[in-house]
Short mmCIF file of C-alpha atoms in Angstrom, two decimals:
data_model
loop_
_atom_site.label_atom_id
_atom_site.label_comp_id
_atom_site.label_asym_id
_atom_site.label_seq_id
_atom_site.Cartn_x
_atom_site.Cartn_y
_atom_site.Cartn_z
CA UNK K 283 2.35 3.78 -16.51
CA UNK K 284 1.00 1.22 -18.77
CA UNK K 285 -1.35 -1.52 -19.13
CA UNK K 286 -2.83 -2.45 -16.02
CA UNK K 287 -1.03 -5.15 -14.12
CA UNK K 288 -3.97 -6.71 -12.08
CA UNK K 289 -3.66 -9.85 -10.22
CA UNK K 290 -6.27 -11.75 -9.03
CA UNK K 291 -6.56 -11.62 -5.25
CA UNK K 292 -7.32 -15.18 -4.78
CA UNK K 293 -4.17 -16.04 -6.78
CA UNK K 294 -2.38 -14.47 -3.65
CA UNK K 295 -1.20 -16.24 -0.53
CA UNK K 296 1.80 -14.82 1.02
CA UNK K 297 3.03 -18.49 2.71
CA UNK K 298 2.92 -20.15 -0.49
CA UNK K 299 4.46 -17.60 -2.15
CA UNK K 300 7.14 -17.74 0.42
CA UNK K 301 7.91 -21.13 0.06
CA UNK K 302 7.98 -21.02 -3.09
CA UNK K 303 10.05 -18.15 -3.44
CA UNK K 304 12.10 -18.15 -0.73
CA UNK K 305 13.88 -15.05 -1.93
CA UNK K 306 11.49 -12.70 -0.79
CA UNK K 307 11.39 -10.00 1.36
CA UNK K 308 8.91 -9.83 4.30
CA UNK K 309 7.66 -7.07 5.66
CA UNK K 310 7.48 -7.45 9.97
CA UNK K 311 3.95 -7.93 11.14
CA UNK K 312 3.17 -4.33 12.11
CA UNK K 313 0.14 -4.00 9.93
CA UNK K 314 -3.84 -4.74 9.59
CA UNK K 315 -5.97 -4.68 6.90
CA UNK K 316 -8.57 -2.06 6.48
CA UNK K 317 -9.70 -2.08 2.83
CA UNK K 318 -12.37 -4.77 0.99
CA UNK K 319 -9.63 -6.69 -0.27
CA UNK K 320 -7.97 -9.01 2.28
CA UNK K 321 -5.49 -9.98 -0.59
CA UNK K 322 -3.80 -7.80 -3.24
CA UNK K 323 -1.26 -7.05 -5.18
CA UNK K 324 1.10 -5.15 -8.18
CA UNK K 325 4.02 -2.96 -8.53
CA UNK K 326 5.46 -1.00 -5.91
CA UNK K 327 5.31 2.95 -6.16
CA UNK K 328 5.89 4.74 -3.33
CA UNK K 329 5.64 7.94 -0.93
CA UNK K 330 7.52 9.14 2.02
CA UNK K 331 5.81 11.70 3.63
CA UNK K 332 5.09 12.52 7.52
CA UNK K 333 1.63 13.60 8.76
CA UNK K 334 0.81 15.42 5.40
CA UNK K 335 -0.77 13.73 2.76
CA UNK K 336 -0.56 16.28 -0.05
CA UNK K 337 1.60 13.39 -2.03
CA UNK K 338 -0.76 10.43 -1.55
CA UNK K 339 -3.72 12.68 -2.64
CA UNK K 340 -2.14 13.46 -5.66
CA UNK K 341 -1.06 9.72 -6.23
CA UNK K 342 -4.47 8.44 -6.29
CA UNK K 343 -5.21 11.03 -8.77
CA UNK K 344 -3.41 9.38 -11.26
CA UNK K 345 -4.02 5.79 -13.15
CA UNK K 346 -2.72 3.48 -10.86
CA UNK K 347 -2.80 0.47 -13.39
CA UNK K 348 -2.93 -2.25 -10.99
CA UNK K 349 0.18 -0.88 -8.76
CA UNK K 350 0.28 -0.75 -5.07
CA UNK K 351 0.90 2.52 -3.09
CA UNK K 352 3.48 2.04 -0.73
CA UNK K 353 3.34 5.21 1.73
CA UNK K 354 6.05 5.49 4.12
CA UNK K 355 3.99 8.22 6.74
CA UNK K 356 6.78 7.50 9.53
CA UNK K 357 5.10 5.61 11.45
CA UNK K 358 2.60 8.65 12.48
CA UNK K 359 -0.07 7.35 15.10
CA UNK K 360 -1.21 11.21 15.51
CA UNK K 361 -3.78 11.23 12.15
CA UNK K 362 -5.05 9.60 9.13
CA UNK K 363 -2.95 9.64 6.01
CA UNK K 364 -5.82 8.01 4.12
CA UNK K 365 -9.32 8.21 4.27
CA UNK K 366 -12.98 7.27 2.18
CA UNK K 367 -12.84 10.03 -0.38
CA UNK K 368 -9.23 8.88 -0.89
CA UNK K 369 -9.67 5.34 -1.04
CA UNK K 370 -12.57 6.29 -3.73
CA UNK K 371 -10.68 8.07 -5.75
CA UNK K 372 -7.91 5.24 -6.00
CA UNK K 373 -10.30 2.14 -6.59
CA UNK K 374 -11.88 4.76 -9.17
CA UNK K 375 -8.54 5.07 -11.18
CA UNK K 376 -7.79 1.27 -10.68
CA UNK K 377 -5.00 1.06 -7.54
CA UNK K 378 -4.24 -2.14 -6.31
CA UNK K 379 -3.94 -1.22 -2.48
CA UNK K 380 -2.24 0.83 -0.41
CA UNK K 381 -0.07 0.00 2.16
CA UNK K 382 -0.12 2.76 4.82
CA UNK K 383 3.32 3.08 7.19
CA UNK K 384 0.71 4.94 9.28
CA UNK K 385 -2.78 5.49 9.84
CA UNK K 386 -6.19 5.40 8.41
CA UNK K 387 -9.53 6.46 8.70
CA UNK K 388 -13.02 5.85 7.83
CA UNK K 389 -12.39 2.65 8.21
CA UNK K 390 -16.15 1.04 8.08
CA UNK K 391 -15.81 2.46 4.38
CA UNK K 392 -12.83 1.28 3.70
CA UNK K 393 -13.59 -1.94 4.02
CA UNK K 394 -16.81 -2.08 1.99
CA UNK K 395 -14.59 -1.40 -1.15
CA UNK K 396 -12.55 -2.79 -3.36
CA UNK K 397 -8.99 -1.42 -2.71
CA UNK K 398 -6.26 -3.84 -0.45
CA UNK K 399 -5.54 -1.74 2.64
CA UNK K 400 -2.96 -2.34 5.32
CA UNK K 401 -2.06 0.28 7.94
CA UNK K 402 -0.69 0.77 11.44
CA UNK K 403 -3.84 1.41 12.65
CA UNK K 404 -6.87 4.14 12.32
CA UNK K 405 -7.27 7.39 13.64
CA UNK K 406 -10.22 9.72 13.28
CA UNK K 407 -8.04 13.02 12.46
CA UNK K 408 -7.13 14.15 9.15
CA UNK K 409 -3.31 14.82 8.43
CA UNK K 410 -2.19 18.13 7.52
CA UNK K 411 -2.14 19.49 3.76
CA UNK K 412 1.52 21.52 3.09
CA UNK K 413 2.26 19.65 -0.06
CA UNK K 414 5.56 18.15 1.33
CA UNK K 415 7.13 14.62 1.14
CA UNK K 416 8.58 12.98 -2.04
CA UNK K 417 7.67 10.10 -4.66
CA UNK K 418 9.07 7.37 -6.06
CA UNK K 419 11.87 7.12 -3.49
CA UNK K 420 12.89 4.36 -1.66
CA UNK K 421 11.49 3.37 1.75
CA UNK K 422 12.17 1.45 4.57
CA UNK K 423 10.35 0.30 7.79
CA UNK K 424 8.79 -2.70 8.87
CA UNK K 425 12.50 -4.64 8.40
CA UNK K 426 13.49 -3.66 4.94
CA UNK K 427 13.53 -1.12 2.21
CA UNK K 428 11.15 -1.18 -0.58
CA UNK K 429 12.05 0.55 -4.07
CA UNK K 430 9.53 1.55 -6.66
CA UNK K 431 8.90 -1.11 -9.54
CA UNK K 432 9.71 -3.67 -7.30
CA UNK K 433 6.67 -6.15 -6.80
CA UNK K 434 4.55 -6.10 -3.48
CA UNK K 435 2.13 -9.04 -2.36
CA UNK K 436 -0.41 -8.92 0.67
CA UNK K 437 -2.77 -11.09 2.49
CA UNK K 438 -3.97 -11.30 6.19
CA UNK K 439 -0.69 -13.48 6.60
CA UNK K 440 1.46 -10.60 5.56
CA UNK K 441 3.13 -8.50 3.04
CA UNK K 442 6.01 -9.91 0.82
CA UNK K 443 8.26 -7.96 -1.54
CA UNK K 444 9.91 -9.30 -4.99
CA UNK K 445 12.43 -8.03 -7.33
CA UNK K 446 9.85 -8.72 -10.14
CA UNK K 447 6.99 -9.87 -10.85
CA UNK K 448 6.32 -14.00 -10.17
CA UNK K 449 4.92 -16.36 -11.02
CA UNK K 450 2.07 -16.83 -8.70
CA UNK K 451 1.53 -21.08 -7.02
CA UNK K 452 -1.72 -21.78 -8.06
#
């Protein structure tokens, strides 16, 4: 997908970036962050998938360049769509965050590296493994619908979503 489109965390704060872009889309409070990284962002790609996570396994196999994994899971509170060896594998191949419409686990891990995550919540059980769901679709929960290649920003006040990339207040 490119060159890598990192941004540097403390660049990102979702209220000024709402004030200052007042445009923006936000996400309803629904999620908590999990990962190392309270703030993060980068392009959206995205997932929709429901308690298998064949599709997010395979996402985090690939470069990520900086982009955010948006993962629409349903909403599932019944197992983990994300877990350590997961999370690894997507700091490894240089992934932004993921933002989880769903659950995670391992969380003590996840939050020792250095990956955003936001999620519903965490349970202990993995999800199932059928290779189902779909990519680069768009999603919506949390208030709005989120297409790939638009641009997604997240801090502990909240996740935002752009048209395109901004320019960040400093």
């Amino acid at each position: 997908m490119g060159l890598s489109t990192h941004i540097p965390s403390d660049d990102i704060v979702t209220p000024d970036i709402c004030d200052r872009y007042p445009e923006v889309a936000a996400v309803e409070p629904l999620f908590a962050n999990f990962g190392g990284l309270d703030a993060f962002g980068g392009p959206v790609r995205t997932i929709k998938c429901f308690e298998d996570n064949s599709m997010v396994k395979q996402a985090v196999a690939e470069p990520g360049n900086g982009a955010v994994l948006v993962v629409d899971a349903g909403g599932s509170y019944r197992c983990a769509m994300l877990g350590d060896m997961l999370a690894e594998q997507a700091v490894q191949n240089g992934w932004a965050g993921v933002i989880m419409y769903g659950c995670v686990r391992d969380v003590d891990i996840l939050a020792t590296l250095s990956l955003g995550v936001q999620a519903l919540g965490s349970h202990p059980r993995k999800s199932e493994k059928r290779g189902e769901g779909q990519r680069e679709v768009a999603v919506t929960f949390g208030g709005i619908t989120i297409e790939p290649g638009q641009w997604l920003y997240a801090d502990n006040n909240g996740i935002v979503i752009a048209k395109e990339r901004l320019e960040l207040p400093a």
